[in-house]
Amino acid sequence: MKKHTTRSIRAIKGKEQNLNMLTCYDYQTAKLLDSTSLDMILVGDSVGNVILGYETTVEVTLNDMITFSSAVKRGAQNKFVIADLPFGTYATVDSGLKNAIELFQKSKVEAVKLEGAFDTNLELIKKLTQTGIPVVGHIGLTPQSVHEQGGYYTHGKNEQSAKRLIDEAKALEEAGVFCLVLECVTPAVATLITESINIPTIGIGSGIQTDGQVLVINDLLKMGSDYPPSFCTPIADLYDLKKSLISGYLDGSVSH
Ligand code: KIV
């Protein structure tokens, strides 16, 4: 499968084809995904939760993102890879520009993602795209703002919240993002946003009417002991499988 570009991703808008994106954090999994028909890989700052054991993504640093994104890029040379700009690294336009350039140059990813549609972000997105760094937007539940948003919940449930999300989506498109992640947005509002903008929307926990879907690979394959979020039905239980194999190896019932 031919590697995507920002142009081919944009071109999917309005077509029947659905964009598939999964998160990835390590070289071996990246190599595996590289051999599939997956459209895009996201090195999400969810690495903080699912790999590093942090309570929230707020603890993830720029160096963490550079380390994990570089590993993924070494494994997935034929995929379009996006890396999250972590918490606090784009609080101002100048720091955002400096940190995004460092992440982009060192990890060699194809694009960066940032959360929210604050004025600073809009200005930063313009500067980044002028510099040559493609940007993905992310609205709705934005985990880096979990404390400010007051927890994890579905957004767009009332008229005011729905209007704000639609305005944010339009502002981000205008600023220059080439696609937009909608996390935990009501399916009705996700559909409205998808119809209101000319760039692809990638949903997570936001219904099925978006132009694509993204999932955390650890949820999809149930790689941990916790049950994944309600919107993700795992297709396997790798945690149980690994546990029973290792127990079997230890008690001698599984030979090698
Ligand atoms: O960090 C992440 O994995 C994400 C996805 C949930 C969209 O941002």
PDB file of C-alpha atoms and ligand atoms in Angstrom:
ATOM      1  CA  MET A   1       0.000   0.000   0.000  1.00  0.00           C
ATOM      2  CA  LYS A   2       1.274   3.445  -0.987  1.00  0.00           C
ATOM      3  CA  LYS A   3       2.292   5.684   1.912  1.00  0.00           C
ATOM      4  CA  HIS A   4      -0.186   8.469   2.611  1.00  0.00           C
ATOM      5  CA  THR A   5       0.615  12.151   2.315  1.00  0.00           C
ATOM      6  CA  THR A   6      -1.327  15.141   3.617  1.00  0.00           C
ATOM      7  CA  ARG A   7      -2.743  15.436   0.080  1.00  0.00           C
ATOM      8  CA  SER A   8      -3.994  11.847  -0.098  1.00  0.00           C
ATOM      9  CA  ILE A   9      -5.438  12.125   3.426  1.00  0.00           C
ATOM     10  CA  ARG A  10      -7.288  15.330   2.539  1.00  0.00           C
ATOM     11  CA  ALA A  11      -8.509  13.709  -0.696  1.00  0.00           C
ATOM     12  CA  ILE A  12     -10.411  11.075   1.263  1.00  0.00           C
ATOM     13  CA  LYS A  13     -12.935  13.703   2.365  1.00  0.00           C
ATOM     14  CA  GLY A  14     -16.320  12.952   0.895  1.00  0.00           C
ATOM     15  CA  LYS A  15     -15.272   9.542  -0.426  1.00  0.00           C
ATOM     16  CA  GLU A  16     -16.674   6.210   0.730  1.00  0.00           C
ATOM     17  CA  GLN A  17     -13.235   5.192   2.022  1.00  0.00           C
ATOM     18  CA  ASN A  18     -12.734   5.342   5.784  1.00  0.00           C
ATOM     19  CA  LEU A  19      -9.382   6.382   7.275  1.00  0.00           C
ATOM     20  CA  ASN A  20      -8.003   3.960   9.865  1.00  0.00           C
ATOM     21  CA  MET A  21      -5.535   5.132  12.453  1.00  0.00           C
ATOM     22  CA  LEU A  22      -4.112   3.251  15.455  1.00  0.00           C
ATOM     23  CA  THR A  23      -1.761   4.385  18.155  1.00  0.00           C
ATOM     24  CA  CYS A  24       1.659   2.775  18.421  1.00  0.00           C
ATOM     25  CA  TYR A  25       4.573   3.349  20.779  1.00  0.00           C
ATOM     26  CA  ASP A  26       7.308   0.828  19.936  1.00  0.00           C
ATOM     27  CA  TYR A  27       9.515  -0.427  17.099  1.00  0.00           C
ATOM     28  CA  GLN A  28       8.213  -4.028  16.888  1.00  0.00           C
ATOM     29  CA  THR A  29       4.532  -3.075  16.779  1.00  0.00           C
ATOM     30  CA  ALA A  30       5.357  -0.346  14.265  1.00  0.00           C
ATOM     31  CA  LYS A  31       7.019  -2.941  12.022  1.00  0.00           C
ATOM     32  CA  LEU A  32       3.928  -5.118  12.275  1.00  0.00           C
ATOM     33  CA  LEU A  33       1.578  -2.203  11.470  1.00  0.00           C
ATOM     34  CA  ASP A  34       3.852  -1.219   8.588  1.00  0.00           C
ATOM     35  CA  SER A  35       2.992  -4.537   6.925  1.00  0.00           C
ATOM     36  CA  THR A  36      -0.783  -3.927   7.129  1.00  0.00           C
ATOM     37  CA  SER A  37      -3.187  -1.685   5.220  1.00  0.00           C
ATOM     38  CA  LEU A  38      -3.461   0.772   8.147  1.00  0.00           C
ATOM     39  CA  ASP A  39      -3.615   4.373   6.874  1.00  0.00           C
ATOM     40  CA  MET A  40      -1.888   6.272   9.668  1.00  0.00           C
ATOM     41  CA  ILE A  41      -0.105   5.721  12.960  1.00  0.00           C
ATOM     42  CA  LEU A  42      -0.457   8.037  15.942  1.00  0.00           C
ATOM     43  CA  VAL A  43       2.266   8.123  18.564  1.00  0.00           C
ATOM     44  CA  GLY A  44      -0.183   9.480  21.097  1.00  0.00           C
ATOM     45  CA  ASP A  45       0.731  10.973  24.425  1.00  0.00           C
ATOM     46  CA  SER A  46      -1.510   8.151  25.682  1.00  0.00           C
ATOM     47  CA  VAL A  47       1.936   6.501  25.873  1.00  0.00           C
ATOM     48  CA  GLY A  48       1.924   8.089  29.331  1.00  0.00           C
ATOM     49  CA  ASN A  49      -1.106   6.060  30.436  1.00  0.00           C
ATOM     50  CA  VAL A  50      -0.652   2.756  28.646  1.00  0.00           C
ATOM     51  CA  ILE A  51       3.141   2.362  28.588  1.00  0.00           C
ATOM     52  CA  LEU A  52       4.579   4.580  31.307  1.00  0.00           C
ATOM     53  CA  GLY A  53       1.852   3.989  33.905  1.00  0.00           C
ATOM     54  CA  TYR A  54       1.106   7.666  34.504  1.00  0.00           C
ATOM     55  CA  GLU A  55      -2.297   8.737  35.846  1.00  0.00           C
ATOM     56  CA  THR A  56      -2.754  11.343  33.073  1.00  0.00           C
ATOM     57  CA  THR A  57      -0.994  12.481  29.896  1.00  0.00           C
ATOM     58  CA  VAL A  58       0.040  15.676  31.694  1.00  0.00           C
ATOM     59  CA  GLU A  59       3.251  13.977  32.856  1.00  0.00           C
ATOM     60  CA  VAL A  60       4.505  13.133  29.359  1.00  0.00           C
ATOM     61  CA  THR A  61       7.526  15.181  28.247  1.00  0.00           C
ATOM     62  CA  LEU A  62       8.918  16.267  24.886  1.00  0.00           C
ATOM     63  CA  ASN A  63      11.844  13.862  25.345  1.00  0.00           C
ATOM     64  CA  ASP A  64       9.387  10.986  25.952  1.00  0.00           C
ATOM     65  CA  MET A  65       7.620  11.834  22.686  1.00  0.00           C
ATOM     66  CA  ILE A  66      10.907  12.076  20.793  1.00  0.00           C
ATOM     67  CA  THR A  67      12.048   8.676  22.126  1.00  0.00           C
ATOM     68  CA  PHE A  68       8.807   6.802  21.369  1.00  0.00           C
ATOM     69  CA  SER A  69       8.122   8.531  18.026  1.00  0.00           C
ATOM     70  CA  SER A  70      11.656   7.821  16.807  1.00  0.00           C
ATOM     71  CA  ALA A  71      11.254   4.124  17.680  1.00  0.00           C
ATOM     72  CA  VAL A  72       7.942   3.973  15.794  1.00  0.00           C
ATOM     73  CA  LYS A  73       9.396   5.747  12.763  1.00  0.00           C
ATOM     74  CA  ARG A  74      12.309   3.283  12.645  1.00  0.00           C
ATOM     75  CA  GLY A  75       9.762   0.462  12.428  1.00  0.00           C
ATOM     76  CA  ALA A  76       7.117   2.057  10.230  1.00  0.00           C
ATOM     77  CA  GLN A  77       8.965   3.529   7.297  1.00  0.00           C
ATOM     78  CA  ASN A  78       6.020   3.135   4.931  1.00  0.00           C
ATOM     79  CA  LYS A  79       3.354   4.752   7.088  1.00  0.00           C
ATOM     80  CA  PHE A  80       2.292   8.315   7.690  1.00  0.00           C
ATOM     81  CA  VAL A  81       3.170   8.828  11.378  1.00  0.00           C
ATOM     82  CA  ILE A  82       1.786  11.593  13.588  1.00  0.00           C
ATOM     83  CA  ALA A  83       3.230  12.481  17.007  1.00  0.00           C
ATOM     84  CA  ASP A  84       1.481  14.313  19.825  1.00  0.00           C
ATOM     85  CA  LEU A  85       2.961  17.530  21.107  1.00  0.00           C
ATOM     86  CA  PRO A  86       2.820  16.882  24.856  1.00  0.00           C
ATOM     87  CA  PHE A  87       1.339  19.004  27.621  1.00  0.00           C
ATOM     88  CA  GLY A  88       2.922  22.389  28.254  1.00  0.00           C
ATOM     89  CA  THR A  89       5.156  22.337  25.178  1.00  0.00           C
ATOM     90  CA  TYR A  90       2.938  24.702  23.176  1.00  0.00           C
ATOM     91  CA  ALA A  91       1.695  27.057  25.883  1.00  0.00           C
ATOM     92  CA  THR A  92       3.060  29.966  23.816  1.00  0.00           C
ATOM     93  CA  VAL A  93       3.518  30.293  20.059  1.00  0.00           C
ATOM     94  CA  ASP A  94       7.309  30.600  20.397  1.00  0.00           C
ATOM     95  CA  SER A  95       7.697  27.558  22.645  1.00  0.00           C
ATOM     96  CA  GLY A  96       5.276  25.582  20.461  1.00  0.00           C
ATOM     97  CA  LEU A  97       7.242  26.406  17.335  1.00  0.00           C
ATOM     98  CA  LYS A  98      10.576  25.498  18.934  1.00  0.00           C
ATOM     99  CA  ASN A  99       9.293  22.242  20.471  1.00  0.00           C
ATOM    100  CA  ALA A 100       7.354  21.111  17.396  1.00  0.00           C
ATOM    101  CA  ILE A 101      10.419  21.674  15.198  1.00  0.00           C
ATOM    102  CA  GLU A 102      12.549  19.642  17.637  1.00  0.00           C
ATOM    103  CA  LEU A 103      10.013  16.775  17.730  1.00  0.00           C
ATOM    104  CA  PHE A 104       9.546  16.830  13.940  1.00  0.00           C
ATOM    105  CA  GLN A 105      13.264  16.967  13.144  1.00  0.00           C
ATOM    106  CA  LYS A 106      14.486  14.451  15.704  1.00  0.00           C
ATOM    107  CA  SER A 107      11.762  11.815  15.347  1.00  0.00           C
ATOM    108  CA  LYS A 108      11.227  12.289  11.577  1.00  0.00           C
ATOM    109  CA  VAL A 109       7.440  11.938  11.910  1.00  0.00           C
ATOM    110  CA  GLU A 110       5.248  13.266   9.103  1.00  0.00           C
ATOM    111  CA  ALA A 111       3.013  15.518  11.264  1.00  0.00           C
ATOM    112  CA  VAL A 112       2.305  16.675  14.805  1.00  0.00           C
ATOM    113  CA  LYS A 113      -0.997  16.815  16.695  1.00  0.00           C
ATOM    114  CA  LEU A 114      -2.049  19.335  19.297  1.00  0.00           C
ATOM    115  CA  GLU A 115      -5.120  19.609  21.492  1.00  0.00           C
ATOM    116  CA  GLY A 116      -7.650  22.449  21.610  1.00  0.00           C
ATOM    117  CA  ALA A 117      -8.494  25.498  19.539  1.00  0.00           C
ATOM    118  CA  PHE A 118      -7.255  28.296  21.776  1.00  0.00           C
ATOM    119  CA  ASP A 119      -6.067  31.499  20.066  1.00  0.00           C
ATOM    120  CA  THR A 120      -2.438  30.560  20.741  1.00  0.00           C
ATOM    121  CA  ASN A 121      -2.979  27.191  19.028  1.00  0.00           C
ATOM    122  CA  LEU A 122      -4.551  28.793  15.969  1.00  0.00           C
ATOM    123  CA  GLU A 123      -1.614  31.182  15.584  1.00  0.00           C
ATOM    124  CA  LEU A 124       0.849  28.338  16.185  1.00  0.00           C
ATOM    125  CA  ILE A 125      -0.843  26.122  13.556  1.00  0.00           C
ATOM    126  CA  LYS A 126      -0.427  28.914  10.981  1.00  0.00           C
ATOM    127  CA  LYS A 127       3.273  29.266  11.861  1.00  0.00           C
ATOM    128  CA  LEU A 128       3.872  25.496  11.808  1.00  0.00           C
ATOM    129  CA  THR A 129       2.232  24.953   8.438  1.00  0.00           C
ATOM    130  CA  GLN A 130       4.166  27.947   7.035  1.00  0.00           C
ATOM    131  CA  THR A 131       7.323  26.302   8.384  1.00  0.00           C
ATOM    132  CA  GLY A 132       6.397  23.047   6.625  1.00  0.00           C
ATOM    133  CA  ILE A 133       5.096  21.021   9.555  1.00  0.00           C
ATOM    134  CA  PRO A 134       1.644  19.485   8.937  1.00  0.00           C
ATOM    135  CA  VAL A 135      -0.689  19.687  11.936  1.00  0.00           C
ATOM    136  CA  VAL A 136      -3.599  17.535  13.114  1.00  0.00           C
ATOM    137  CA  GLY A 137      -6.199  19.142  15.397  1.00  0.00           C
ATOM    138  CA  HIS A 138      -7.927  17.455  18.353  1.00  0.00           C
ATOM    139  CA  ILE A 139     -11.100  18.687  20.050  1.00  0.00           C
ATOM    140  CA  GLY A 140     -13.836  17.364  22.345  1.00  0.00           C
ATOM    141  CA  LEU A 141     -12.312  15.428  25.220  1.00  0.00           C
ATOM    142  CA  THR A 142      -8.734  16.695  25.271  1.00  0.00           C
ATOM    143  CA  PRO A 143      -6.906  14.656  27.938  1.00  0.00           C
ATOM    144  CA  GLN A 144      -4.154  17.249  28.447  1.00  0.00           C
ATOM    145  CA  SER A 145      -6.892  19.560  29.817  1.00  0.00           C
ATOM    146  CA  VAL A 146      -8.534  16.894  31.991  1.00  0.00           C
ATOM    147  CA  HIS A 147      -8.176  19.011  35.134  1.00  0.00           C
ATOM    148  CA  GLU A 148      -9.465  22.165  33.449  1.00  0.00           C
ATOM    149  CA  GLN A 149     -12.323  20.291  31.715  1.00  0.00           C
ATOM    150  CA  GLY A 150     -13.284  18.652  35.025  1.00  0.00           C
ATOM    151  CA  GLY A 151     -12.796  14.991  34.119  1.00  0.00           C
ATOM    152  CA  TYR A 152     -13.397  12.638  31.199  1.00  0.00           C
ATOM    153  CA  TYR A 153     -16.886  12.886  29.660  1.00  0.00           C
ATOM    154  CA  THR A 154     -18.726  13.219  26.362  1.00  0.00           C
ATOM    155  CA  HIS A 155     -18.754  16.700  24.817  1.00  0.00           C
ATOM    156  CA  GLY A 156     -21.448  18.386  22.708  1.00  0.00           C
ATOM    157  CA  LYS A 157     -24.388  17.320  24.841  1.00  0.00           C
ATOM    158  CA  ASN A 158     -25.991  20.758  24.991  1.00  0.00           C
ATOM    159  CA  GLU A 159     -26.454  23.525  22.437  1.00  0.00           C
ATOM    160  CA  GLN A 160     -23.683  25.729  23.817  1.00  0.00           C
ATOM    161  CA  SER A 161     -21.125  22.932  23.859  1.00  0.00           C
ATOM    162  CA  ALA A 162     -22.191  21.739  20.365  1.00  0.00           C
ATOM    163  CA  LYS A 163     -21.838  25.259  18.938  1.00  0.00           C
ATOM    164  CA  ARG A 164     -18.440  25.707  20.543  1.00  0.00           C
ATOM    165  CA  LEU A 165     -17.193  22.441  19.015  1.00  0.00           C
ATOM    166  CA  ILE A 166     -18.419  23.388  15.538  1.00  0.00           C
ATOM    167  CA  ASP A 167     -16.796  26.842  15.843  1.00  0.00           C
ATOM    168  CA  GLU A 168     -13.555  25.251  17.028  1.00  0.00           C
ATOM    169  CA  ALA A 169     -13.533  22.783  14.115  1.00  0.00           C
ATOM    170  CA  LYS A 170     -14.020  25.608  11.595  1.00  0.00           C
ATOM    171  CA  ALA A 171     -11.339  27.758  13.246  1.00  0.00           C
ATOM    172  CA  LEU A 172      -8.845  24.874  13.174  1.00  0.00           C
ATOM    173  CA  GLU A 173      -9.576  24.179   9.521  1.00  0.00           C
ATOM    174  CA  GLU A 174      -9.104  27.867   8.742  1.00  0.00           C
ATOM    175  CA  ALA A 175      -5.811  27.892  10.677  1.00  0.00           C
ATOM    176  CA  GLY A 176      -4.506  25.034   8.502  1.00  0.00           C
ATOM    177  CA  VAL A 177      -4.901  21.600  10.128  1.00  0.00           C
ATOM    178  CA  PHE A 178      -5.211  18.869   7.490  1.00  0.00           C
ATOM    179  CA  CYS A 179      -7.382  16.573   9.591  1.00  0.00           C
ATOM    180  CA  LEU A 180      -9.156  16.714  12.907  1.00  0.00           C
ATOM    181  CA  VAL A 181      -9.549  14.213  15.756  1.00  0.00           C
ATOM    182  CA  LEU A 182     -12.924  14.308  17.522  1.00  0.00           C
ATOM    183  CA  GLU A 183     -12.656  12.563  20.888  1.00  0.00           C
ATOM    184  CA  CYS A 184     -15.805  11.667  22.848  1.00  0.00           C
ATOM    185  CA  VAL A 185     -18.062  14.047  20.944  1.00  0.00           C
ATOM    186  CA  THR A 186     -21.749  13.066  20.648  1.00  0.00           C
ATOM    187  CA  PRO A 187     -22.338  11.216  17.343  1.00  0.00           C
ATOM    188  CA  ALA A 188     -24.834  13.917  16.260  1.00  0.00           C
ATOM    189  CA  VAL A 189     -22.315  16.733  16.742  1.00  0.00           C
ATOM    190  CA  ALA A 190     -19.488  14.662  15.203  1.00  0.00           C
ATOM    191  CA  THR A 191     -21.708  14.201  12.128  1.00  0.00           C
ATOM    192  CA  LEU A 192     -22.478  17.943  11.992  1.00  0.00           C
ATOM    193  CA  ILE A 193     -18.791  18.816  12.227  1.00  0.00           C
ATOM    194  CA  THR A 194     -17.914  16.253   9.552  1.00  0.00           C
ATOM    195  CA  GLU A 195     -20.480  17.851   7.242  1.00  0.00           C
ATOM    196  CA  SER A 196     -19.366  21.420   8.084  1.00  0.00           C
ATOM    197  CA  ILE A 197     -15.665  21.211   7.243  1.00  0.00           C
ATOM    198  CA  ASN A 198     -13.631  20.207   4.200  1.00  0.00           C
ATOM    199  CA  ILE A 199     -10.935  18.228   5.982  1.00  0.00           C
ATOM    200  CA  PRO A 200     -11.314  14.623   7.213  1.00  0.00           C
ATOM    201  CA  THR A 201     -12.537  14.045  10.764  1.00  0.00           C
ATOM    202  CA  ILE A 202     -11.129  11.105  12.711  1.00  0.00           C
ATOM    203  CA  GLY A 203     -13.385   9.974  15.540  1.00  0.00           C
ATOM    204  CA  ILE A 204     -12.746   8.149  18.786  1.00  0.00           C
ATOM    205  CA  GLY A 205     -15.809   7.437  20.889  1.00  0.00           C
ATOM    206  CA  SER A 206     -17.719   9.813  18.598  1.00  0.00           C
ATOM    207  CA  GLY A 207     -19.937   7.498  16.547  1.00  0.00           C
ATOM    208  CA  ILE A 208     -19.415   6.126  13.067  1.00  0.00           C
ATOM    209  CA  GLN A 209     -20.206   9.097  10.817  1.00  0.00           C
ATOM    210  CA  THR A 210     -16.708  10.593  10.868  1.00  0.00           C
ATOM    211  CA  ASP A 211     -14.304  10.230   7.913  1.00  0.00           C
ATOM    212  CA  GLY A 212     -12.095   7.892   9.919  1.00  0.00           C
ATOM    213  CA  GLN A 213     -11.542   6.235  13.264  1.00  0.00           C
ATOM    214  CA  VAL A 214      -8.628   6.139  15.680  1.00  0.00           C
ATOM    215  CA  LEU A 215      -8.183   3.703  18.553  1.00  0.00           C
ATOM    216  CA  VAL A 216      -5.544   3.095  21.176  1.00  0.00           C
ATOM    217  CA  ILE A 217      -3.984  -0.222  20.091  1.00  0.00           C
ATOM    218  CA  ASN A 218      -3.699  -1.384  23.706  1.00  0.00           C
ATOM    219  CA  ASP A 219      -7.508  -1.050  24.026  1.00  0.00           C
ATOM    220  CA  LEU A 220      -8.242  -2.771  20.699  1.00  0.00           C
ATOM    221  CA  LEU A 221      -6.089  -5.788  21.579  1.00  0.00           C
ATOM    222  CA  LYS A 222      -6.772  -5.535  25.331  1.00  0.00           C
ATOM    223  CA  MET A 223      -3.120  -5.509  26.234  1.00  0.00           C
ATOM    224  CA  GLY A 224      -3.633  -4.452  29.865  1.00  0.00           C
ATOM    225  CA  SER A 225      -5.571  -5.707  32.873  1.00  0.00           C
ATOM    226  CA  ASP A 226      -8.041  -2.782  32.899  1.00  0.00           C
ATOM    227  CA  TYR A 227     -11.139  -3.017  30.721  1.00  0.00           C
ATOM    228  CA  PRO A 228     -10.950  -0.619  27.715  1.00  0.00           C
ATOM    229  CA  PRO A 229     -13.349   2.366  27.410  1.00  0.00           C
ATOM    230  CA  SER A 230     -16.969   1.468  26.544  1.00  0.00           C
ATOM    231  CA  PHE A 231     -16.654   2.676  22.915  1.00  0.00           C
ATOM    232  CA  CYS A 232     -13.900   0.136  22.158  1.00  0.00           C
ATOM    233  CA  THR A 233     -14.833  -3.535  21.920  1.00  0.00           C
ATOM    234  CA  PRO A 234     -11.526  -5.418  22.013  1.00  0.00           C
ATOM    235  CA  ILE A 235     -10.882  -7.909  19.200  1.00  0.00           C
ATOM    236  CA  ALA A 236      -8.606 -10.029  21.421  1.00  0.00           C
ATOM    237  CA  ASP A 237      -7.472 -10.408  25.014  1.00  0.00           C
ATOM    238  CA  LEU A 238      -3.709 -10.334  24.777  1.00  0.00           C
ATOM    239  CA  TYR A 239      -3.376  -9.726  28.515  1.00  0.00           C
ATOM    240  CA  ASP A 240      -5.092 -13.025  29.376  1.00  0.00           C
ATOM    241  CA  LEU A 241      -3.285 -14.856  26.588  1.00  0.00           C
ATOM    242  CA  LYS A 242       0.159 -13.685  27.754  1.00  0.00           C
ATOM    243  CA  LYS A 243      -0.720 -14.358  31.390  1.00  0.00           C
ATOM    244  CA  SER A 244      -1.827 -17.935  30.715  1.00  0.00           C
ATOM    245  CA  LEU A 245       1.207 -18.612  28.495  1.00  0.00           C
ATOM    246  CA  ILE A 246       3.656 -17.324  31.103  1.00  0.00           C
ATOM    247  CA  SER A 247       1.853 -19.197  33.911  1.00  0.00           C
ATOM    248  CA  GLY A 248       1.974 -22.337  31.753  1.00  0.00           C
ATOM    249  CA  TYR A 249       5.695 -21.825  31.090  1.00  0.00           C
ATOM    250  CA  LEU A 250       6.324 -21.409  34.817  1.00  0.00           C
ATOM    251  CA  ASP A 251       4.348 -24.465  35.906  1.00  0.00           C
ATOM    252  CA  GLY A 252       5.710 -26.546  33.030  1.00  0.00           C
ATOM    253  CA  SER A 253       2.399 -27.120  31.218  1.00  0.00           C
ATOM    254  CA  VAL A 254       3.597 -25.045  28.236  1.00  0.00           C
ATOM    255  CA  SER A 255       6.861 -26.280  26.798  1.00  0.00           C
ATOM    256  CA  HIS A 256       9.242 -24.326  24.615  1.00  0.00           C
TER     257      HIS A 256
HETATM  258  O1  KIV B   1      -2.934  10.180  22.762  1.00  0.00           O
HETATM  259  C1  KIV B   1      -3.762   9.537  22.088  1.00  0.00           C
HETATM  260  O2  KIV B   1      -3.728   8.291  22.008  1.00  0.00           O
HETATM  261  C2  KIV B   1      -4.783  10.289  21.375  1.00  0.00           C
HETATM  262  C3  KIV B   1      -5.917   9.511  20.788  1.00  0.00           C
HETATM  263  C4  KIV B   1      -6.815   9.055  21.867  1.00  0.00           C
HETATM  264  C5  KIV B   1      -6.636  10.289  19.763  1.00  0.00           C
HETATM  265  O3  KIV B   1      -4.702  11.477  21.299  1.00  0.00           O
END
